[in-house]
Amino acid sequence: MNPEYVGAVVISGLVIVFLGLILLIIAVNVMGAVFKGIKGMRKKQKPADPVQDSPRVIPMPSEPLVIPQSEDEEIIAVIAAAIAAIGESTGKRLSIKSIRQKNTRSSWAGAALHENTRPF
Amino acid sequence: MIQIFLDTLADLARSSGLAALQWQNAVMILISFVFMYLAIKKGFEPLLLLPIAFGMLLTNLPLTEMYHPELWNIDEGAELDFGRILHEGGLIDYLYIGVKLQIYPALIFLGIGCMTDFAPLIANPKSFLLGAAAQAGIFLTFIGAAALGFNANEAGSIAIIGGADGPTSIYVSSKLLNAGGYEVEVGTIALAAYTYMALVPLIQPPIMRALTTKKERLVRMEQLRTVSKTEKIIFPIAVTVIIALLVPSAAPLVGMLMLGNLFKESGCVDRLSKTAQNELMNIITIFLGISVGATTVASKIISVAFLKVILLGVVAFAVGSASGVLFAKLMYLVTGGKVNPLIGSAGVSAVPMAARVSQKVGAEEDPTNFLLMHAMGPNVAGVIGSAVAAGVLLSIIPH
């Protein structure tokens, strides 16, 4: 084969592949920016939800327990009762100072963890 | 009476396959047993390697009349006589029509599209660059094939093995090797491609370790953003339009891949999606495997040319993986250490095995570092990249 022809195949091949995929990067970035903008506009239109945005702090026992009207109510009540029961049995006054939402593992990380631990 | 009996026995012996068996066929049958062993016992890409190996066995058993290479070997400039194939062909000749007309690889891509989640790629579009960089293996192997004396059509067919994508290899080689008289055959390309794909976990890790430092392998990447359903629906449409406009010859592969993905993401054609990724894909896999295996006749396998294909195939894989890792190292430097270079090797297709290898090598350094989802981005980008590279080869090389 003619070396010039080989060189032309290699260079044009690499350039076109990179060009094609760079065009796709631009398209996906534009798409992402548009959707980010739309999401931002929707957020602005919605009233802020203080219960969801800030960590929930439940002072006990000096102040009355304020439980947010959420699906976590029952869990918080059970944990508070369990701690109170431990306090009674040991004679110590135990209290829940605050409840904060912790950043849990994302679904992607969870999937990866599952994928890699499945054989075991 | 005894004489008639003995004559009958002699006639039977003369007309049996055993009498017509040549040593080359016997060697090929033994090789088919080795591939069956690798598929069944070692789990080397069994879904395709097993039917390929059995096709190889059937075609090398003499007088079975299931596949006729002479019907497919045509002179340059001549056209296939499908009427003759239908009249004189055997079962595998009929199935092979789907390979020769490039129907099966495109339908396999439809099924792959239904099973692929492009969300990691949409969330991190820079992964496209790694998918492109790993295709360097294809084009650099083209140089090697030319240096070893192959012509352009053969070199293109061998080079595409570096894309680590079986259906793409079959698609390109069946187009480029359409006329007869070539030293290599579609079957030999497919055999090398699927064998190396199965060997990805052995080929890639030493290259990845050699090209990266411990510090680089320990990089933890930022969590990927959530991708909305609308983005997932627009993505396959946008990719099809852009790639088909830029490289029209890549449209059959990319178009079917993206159609399958649109089936999946739209959520409105569950029946089609399930059929494409299960029943249809399984049927096509059987047809593709057995007919491609049948093309591996002795004269094409027991040859120096096949040894060169095997050698160039491993070079293509290694160069592709190394290019991906080196480009990811560049991204590591440019981003100030935010990209783990191990995900670069996943830029060769081989979904999801190449991504799993990135995860495995990363976890060897830090078991709590989960690279899998980050590696899936370059991995699915590699599928698109190899399809584009295939389109480029087909548009440049006359066939």
XYZ file of C-alpha atoms in Angstrom:
519
model
C 0.000 0.000 0.000
C 1.148 3.514 -0.763
C 2.444 5.161 2.477
C 0.706 8.406 1.541
C -2.608 6.585 1.284
C -2.027 4.877 4.665
C -1.213 8.242 6.231
C -4.328 9.796 4.703
C -6.553 7.002 6.089
C -5.049 7.322 9.591
C -5.150 11.116 9.800
C -8.577 11.571 8.225
C -9.943 8.718 10.326
C -8.745 10.156 13.628
C -9.767 13.708 12.718
C -13.302 12.694 11.668
C -13.845 10.489 14.734
C -12.706 13.299 17.074
C -14.702 15.892 15.126
C -17.860 13.783 15.283
C -17.564 13.148 18.995
C -16.630 16.779 19.763
C -19.812 17.830 17.944
C -21.697 15.430 20.203
C -20.025 16.961 23.289
C -21.195 20.403 22.164
C -24.724 19.104 21.497
C -24.960 17.369 24.890
C -23.535 20.414 26.691
C -26.054 22.701 24.971
C -28.837 20.286 25.877
C -27.624 20.152 29.495
C -27.432 23.967 29.708
C -30.958 24.353 28.319
C -32.379 21.876 30.805
C -30.439 23.472 33.662
C -31.930 26.826 32.680
C -35.456 25.425 32.535
C -34.969 23.745 35.923
C -33.660 27.002 37.401
C -36.650 28.957 36.109
C -39.077 26.405 37.565
C -37.312 26.589 40.950
C -37.600 30.354 41.004
C -41.307 30.154 40.264
C -41.921 27.651 43.099
C -42.101 28.985 46.701
C -39.197 27.907 48.855
C -39.820 24.941 51.166
C -37.950 25.635 54.408
C -38.663 22.210 55.888
C -36.900 20.403 53.026
C -34.056 22.861 52.478
C -32.758 23.260 56.038
C -31.674 20.471 58.378
C -34.418 19.541 60.791
C -33.494 20.489 64.384
C -35.731 19.066 67.084
C -34.874 20.383 70.562
C -35.719 18.103 73.475
C -36.833 17.996 76.241
C -36.798 21.715 77.268
C -38.879 22.682 74.279
C -41.865 20.819 72.919
C -40.937 18.339 70.214
C -41.663 19.773 66.780
C -42.043 17.014 64.310
C -42.287 18.012 60.654
C -45.343 16.763 58.874
C -43.472 14.208 56.801
C -43.311 10.502 56.354
C -40.431 10.400 58.908
C -42.768 11.186 61.820
C -43.207 7.619 62.926
C -39.496 6.827 62.743
C -38.595 9.904 64.829
C -41.274 9.032 67.398
C -39.991 5.466 67.713
C -36.367 6.605 68.113
C -37.371 9.256 70.694
C -39.365 6.668 72.662
C -36.475 4.198 72.560
C -34.031 6.814 73.871
C -36.459 7.836 76.622
C -36.822 4.191 77.641
C -33.007 3.788 77.856
C -32.864 6.973 79.967
C -35.493 5.675 82.420
C -33.751 2.334 82.891
C -30.328 3.915 83.539
C -31.585 6.932 85.479
C -29.993 9.330 83.008
C -31.798 12.128 81.211
C -31.085 11.550 77.505
C -32.379 13.816 74.796
C -32.281 14.238 71.033
C -30.628 17.571 70.291
C -31.043 17.572 66.552
C -31.877 15.472 63.560
C -29.917 16.212 60.428
C -30.250 14.710 56.990
C -26.980 13.013 56.086
C -25.769 12.771 52.507
C -26.338 9.135 51.701
C -24.677 7.232 48.885
C -26.091 8.152 45.493
C -28.036 5.621 43.481
C -25.100 5.363 41.023
C -22.649 4.661 43.838
C -25.164 2.232 45.320
C -25.453 0.450 41.984
C -21.677 0.269 41.682
C -21.380 -1.092 45.211
C -24.043 -3.677 44.486
C -22.359 -4.621 41.211
C -19.018 -5.201 42.869
C -20.186 -6.953 45.963
C -22.797 -9.174 44.292
C -20.517 -12.239 43.885
C -19.814 -12.152 47.626
C -24.532 -62.223 -1.672
C -21.427 -61.631 0.428
C -19.811 -59.887 -2.538
C -22.795 -57.482 -2.814
C -22.594 -56.829 0.920
C -18.856 -56.093 0.709
C -19.377 -53.845 -2.349
C -22.062 -51.923 -0.460
C -19.760 -51.463 2.495
C -16.969 -50.309 0.181
C -19.328 -47.828 -1.532
C -20.475 -46.514 1.842
C -16.884 -46.086 2.986
C -15.968 -44.262 -0.242
C -18.954 -41.890 0.013
C -18.607 -41.245 3.765
C -17.258 -38.071 5.234
C -14.368 -39.993 6.735
C -13.010 -40.833 3.283
C -13.255 -37.199 2.199
C -11.702 -35.838 5.405
C -8.456 -33.971 4.781
C -5.894 -33.180 7.456
C -6.729 -29.457 7.274
C -10.370 -30.249 8.107
C -9.264 -32.436 11.008
C -7.127 -29.607 12.402
C -10.025 -27.169 12.048
C -12.358 -29.558 13.841
C -9.862 -29.781 16.706
C -9.624 -25.962 16.780
C -13.424 -25.778 16.948
C -13.296 -28.107 19.973
C -10.793 -25.743 21.627
C -13.116 -22.767 21.057
C -16.089 -24.753 22.385
C -14.030 -25.572 25.483
C -13.128 -21.890 25.921
C -16.788 -20.886 25.564
C -18.293 -23.577 27.803
C -15.630 -24.097 30.445
C -13.866 -20.727 30.533
C -16.880 -18.545 29.706
C -15.120 -16.696 26.849
C -17.974 -14.719 25.215
C -20.007 -17.961 25.113
C -23.088 -16.417 23.503
C -21.188 -15.909 20.271
C -18.119 -18.085 20.567
C -20.151 -21.272 21.022
C -22.263 -20.888 17.838
C -19.149 -19.678 15.965
C -17.213 -22.765 17.078
C -20.094 -25.047 16.123
C -20.407 -23.353 12.728
C -16.683 -23.983 12.307
C -17.228 -27.662 13.138
C -20.139 -28.047 10.703
C -18.356 -26.387 7.814
C -15.267 -28.559 8.222
C -17.120 -31.851 8.340
C -16.807 -33.052 4.730
C -19.825 -33.537 2.440
C -22.283 -31.869 4.815
C -23.167 -29.390 2.053
C -24.318 -26.787 4.566
C -21.987 -24.001 3.428
C -20.440 -23.484 -0.006
C -17.574 -20.957 -0.059
C -17.476 -21.109 -3.860
C -20.925 -19.462 -4.012
C -19.613 -16.437 -2.126
C -16.174 -16.016 -3.705
C -16.793 -13.765 -6.661
C -14.374 -12.021 -8.984
C -13.639 -8.352 -8.498
C -16.343 -6.218 -10.076
C -18.798 -9.136 -10.289
C -21.991 -9.333 -8.224
C -23.264 -12.119 -6.011
C -25.732 -14.456 -7.729
C -28.403 -14.777 -5.053
C -30.548 -16.933 -7.330
C -27.734 -19.500 -7.526
C -27.212 -19.290 -3.762
C -30.892 -20.043 -3.121
C -30.891 -22.934 -5.602
C -27.563 -24.561 -4.787
C -26.883 -23.365 -1.229
C -27.249 -25.156 2.068
C -28.747 -24.061 5.390
C -25.749 -21.962 6.439
C -25.572 -20.320 2.994
C -29.098 -19.017 3.554
C -28.239 -17.773 7.040
C -25.031 -16.176 5.740
C -27.073 -13.883 3.468
C -27.842 -11.843 6.596
C -24.102 -11.347 7.208
C -23.309 -10.573 3.595
C -26.079 -7.963 3.438
C -24.992 -6.543 6.838
C -28.436 -7.188 8.355
C -27.353 -9.039 11.509
C -24.793 -6.547 12.914
C -27.288 -3.700 12.545
C -30.023 -5.696 14.329
C -27.579 -6.640 17.102
C -26.908 -2.915 17.526
C -30.667 -2.365 17.872
C -30.684 -4.782 20.813
C -27.544 -3.249 22.331
C -29.211 0.170 22.128
C -32.176 -1.166 24.123
C -29.818 -2.370 26.848
C -27.527 0.676 27.014
C -27.894 3.490 29.511
C -26.272 6.624 28.104
C -26.912 8.633 31.302
C -23.236 8.516 32.491
C -22.198 9.887 29.096
C -24.864 12.620 29.083
C -23.888 13.571 32.642
C -20.203 13.812 31.688
C -19.986 14.540 27.925
C -16.180 14.879 28.113
C -16.193 11.068 28.165
C -16.769 11.264 24.409
C -13.120 12.311 24.063
C -11.964 9.092 25.713
C -14.255 7.110 23.410
C -12.585 8.875 20.462
C -9.023 8.507 21.777
C -9.370 4.737 22.184
C -10.198 4.473 18.472
C -6.556 5.358 17.762
C -5.958 1.618 18.115
C -7.961 1.051 14.939
C -6.090 3.554 12.818
C -2.615 2.777 14.143
C -3.190 -0.936 13.508
C -4.088 0.002 9.941
C -0.449 1.131 9.585
C 0.780 -2.169 11.038
C -1.440 -4.206 8.703
C -0.193 -2.221 5.713
C 3.403 -2.813 6.821
C 2.754 -6.570 6.998
C 1.632 -6.591 3.374
C -2.153 -6.564 3.609
C -4.075 -4.510 1.068
C -6.403 -1.648 2.112
C -9.551 -3.786 2.404
C -7.810 -6.442 4.496
C -6.005 -3.841 6.626
C -9.283 -2.009 7.339
C -10.978 -5.267 8.341
C -8.115 -6.225 10.668
C -7.801 -2.734 12.149
C -11.461 -2.570 13.174
C -10.758 -5.402 15.677
C -9.216 -2.608 17.781
C -12.694 -1.147 18.236
C -13.412 -4.146 20.511
C -16.856 -4.425 19.041
C -17.851 -7.746 17.466
C -20.858 -6.619 15.377
C -18.897 -3.615 14.055
C -15.984 -5.887 13.078
C -18.344 -8.209 11.205
C -20.143 -5.273 9.581
C -16.945 -3.637 8.297
C -15.203 -6.846 7.215
C -18.277 -8.199 5.390
C -18.411 -4.951 3.406
C -14.697 -4.546 2.760
C -14.123 -8.234 1.953
C -17.207 -8.499 -0.222
C -15.283 -9.682 -3.267
C -13.387 -12.969 -3.109
C -9.661 -13.571 -3.224
C -8.639 -11.975 0.062
C -6.208 -13.582 2.473
C -8.563 -13.024 5.409
C -12.265 -13.773 5.768
C -15.144 -12.373 7.840
C -14.998 -15.454 10.063
C -11.339 -15.014 10.916
C -11.906 -11.350 11.808
C -14.907 -12.246 13.990
C -13.013 -15.048 15.683
C -10.083 -12.776 16.541
C -12.399 -9.943 17.672
C -14.503 -12.067 20.021
C -11.481 -13.912 21.420
C -9.754 -10.641 22.280
C -12.963 -9.161 23.690
C -13.076 -12.105 26.065
C -9.450 -11.436 26.969
C -10.013 -7.749 27.858
C -9.620 -8.474 31.625
C -6.193 -9.979 30.895
C -4.932 -7.562 28.232
C -5.912 -4.227 29.767
C -4.810 -4.242 33.464
C -1.020 -4.491 32.843
C -1.239 -1.627 30.321
C -3.314 0.471 32.734
C -0.908 -0.103 35.634
C 2.156 0.566 33.486
C 0.857 3.912 32.227
C -0.473 5.333 35.518
C 0.979 6.240 38.885
C -0.472 5.132 42.225
C -1.564 8.712 42.899
C -3.480 8.828 39.625
C -5.145 5.476 40.270
C -6.366 6.745 43.647
C -8.245 9.742 42.207
C -11.855 9.876 43.352
C -14.112 11.415 40.754
C -16.987 13.786 41.469
C -20.452 12.334 41.634
C -22.292 12.489 38.299
C -25.331 14.731 37.998
C -28.805 13.290 37.575
C -29.956 13.128 33.957
C -33.592 13.894 33.196
C -35.798 11.596 31.152
C -36.250 14.250 28.461
C -32.471 14.483 27.995
C -32.287 10.718 27.654
C -34.974 10.824 24.965
C -33.400 13.691 23.007
C -29.896 12.154 23.135
C -30.418 9.247 20.672
C -32.234 11.509 18.222
C -29.492 14.163 18.372
C -26.680 11.589 18.002
C -28.372 10.001 14.980
C -28.847 13.347 13.226
C -25.296 14.596 13.925
C -23.441 11.364 13.087
C -25.565 10.508 10.036
C -24.981 13.995 8.632
C -21.230 13.862 9.312
C -20.489 10.219 8.406
C -23.464 8.787 6.459
C -21.817 5.359 6.161
C -21.970 5.024 9.964
C -25.743 5.562 9.915
C -26.819 1.873 9.748
C -24.940 1.046 12.972
C -25.400 4.306 14.883
C -28.992 4.675 13.669
C -30.023 1.216 14.853
C -28.141 1.646 18.141
C -29.958 4.888 18.795
C -33.343 3.543 17.663
C -32.983 0.773 20.234
C -32.044 3.329 22.886
C -35.040 5.479 21.966
C -37.264 2.401 22.374
C -35.852 2.017 25.896
C -35.901 5.636 27.005
C -39.240 6.662 25.497
C -40.975 4.125 27.728
C -43.913 3.943 25.328
C -42.834 0.851 23.369
C -41.883 -1.596 26.088
C -42.916 -4.556 23.945
C -40.600 -3.531 21.108
C -37.764 -2.811 23.518
C -38.104 -6.185 25.236
C -38.312 -8.029 21.910
C -35.280 -6.221 20.446
C -33.068 -6.880 23.475
C -34.215 -10.450 24.111
C -35.875 -12.640 21.474
C -34.707 -10.759 18.365
C -31.157 -10.337 19.632
C -30.918 -13.997 20.662
C -32.191 -15.215 17.283
C -29.802 -12.943 15.396
C -26.926 -13.999 17.669
C -27.531 -17.650 16.745
C -27.755 -16.888 13.005
C -24.734 -14.583 13.116
C -22.569 -16.934 15.158
C -23.211 -20.095 13.190
C -22.886 -18.459 9.770
C -19.754 -16.481 10.642
C -18.235 -19.622 12.157
C -18.931 -21.488 8.921
C -16.761 -19.080 6.947
C -13.692 -20.205 8.890
C -12.576 -22.733 6.306
C -9.208 -24.426 6.781
C -7.434 -22.472 4.039
C -8.172 -19.192 5.861
C -7.255 -20.316 9.378
C -4.255 -22.587 8.864
C -2.280 -19.806 7.240
C 0.368 -17.192 7.964
C -2.239 -14.494 7.274
C -4.347 -15.673 10.224
C -1.305 -15.560 12.517
C -0.744 -11.969 11.381
C -4.420 -11.182 12.139
C -4.025 -12.596 15.648
C -0.848 -10.560 16.188
C -2.352 -7.341 14.816
C -5.560 -7.934 16.794
C -3.759 -7.901 20.134
C -1.739 -4.857 19.025
C -4.991 -3.085 18.094
C -6.511 -3.832 21.507
C -3.400 -2.810 23.392
C -2.891 0.424 21.439
C -6.582 1.329 21.808
C -6.480 0.784 25.581
C -3.177 2.666 25.923
C -4.465 5.606 23.857
C -7.515 5.866 26.085
C -5.424 5.814 29.282
C -2.941 8.370 27.909
C -5.737 10.729 26.866
C -7.323 10.324 30.301
C -3.932 11.216 31.821
C -3.993 14.386 29.744
C -7.471 15.130 31.093
C -6.138 14.439 34.609
C -3.478 17.118 34.091
C -5.810 19.644 32.451
C -8.534 19.279 35.099
C -6.057 19.433 37.990
C -6.484 15.805 39.010
C -10.244 15.440 38.747
C -10.175 12.589 36.196
C -8.937 9.126 37.132
C -6.855 7.946 34.121
C -8.033 4.369 34.671
C -11.376 5.180 33.046
C -9.595 5.910 29.740
C -9.123 2.248 28.850
C -12.910 1.817 28.911
C -12.998 3.923 25.738
C -12.647 0.727 23.702
C -16.203 -0.609 23.321
C -16.424 -4.076 24.959
C -19.419 -2.999 27.067
C -19.497 -3.423 30.036
C -16.358 -5.510 30.458
C -13.891 -2.663 29.830
C -15.684 -0.490 32.428
C -15.563 -3.345 34.929
C -11.811 -3.636 34.363
C -11.416 0.091 35.197
C -13.437 -0.467 38.368
C -11.428 -3.553 39.305
C -8.006 -1.954 38.803
C -9.151 1.164 40.703
C -10.527 -0.953 43.553
C -7.178 -2.742 43.879
C -5.683 0.564 45.038
C -8.687 1.756 47.032
C -11.599 -0.656 47.565
C -13.916 2.237 48.452
C -13.311 4.068 45.157
C -16.161 3.298 42.762
C -15.148 4.105 39.201
C -17.670 1.904 37.434
C -20.232 4.578 36.600
C -17.512 7.041 35.554
C -16.028 4.362 33.276
C -19.416 3.584 31.739
C -19.358 7.035 30.070
C -16.239 6.371 27.947
C -17.375 2.782 27.490
C -20.657 3.674 25.748
C -18.882 6.557 23.977
C -16.538 3.875 22.622
C -19.502 2.079 21.029
C -20.455 5.284 19.195
C -16.781 6.025 18.451
C -16.107 2.595 16.923
C -19.268 2.869 14.798
C -18.067 6.266 13.536
C -14.584 4.838 12.881
C -16.228 1.984 10.967
C -18.133 4.514 8.876
C -14.915 6.427 8.173
C -13.091 3.252 7.042
C -16.004 2.316 4.794
C -16.155 5.755 3.243
C -12.384 5.998 2.619
C -11.578 2.456 1.462
C -13.147 1.509 -1.888
C -15.208 -1.700 -1.750
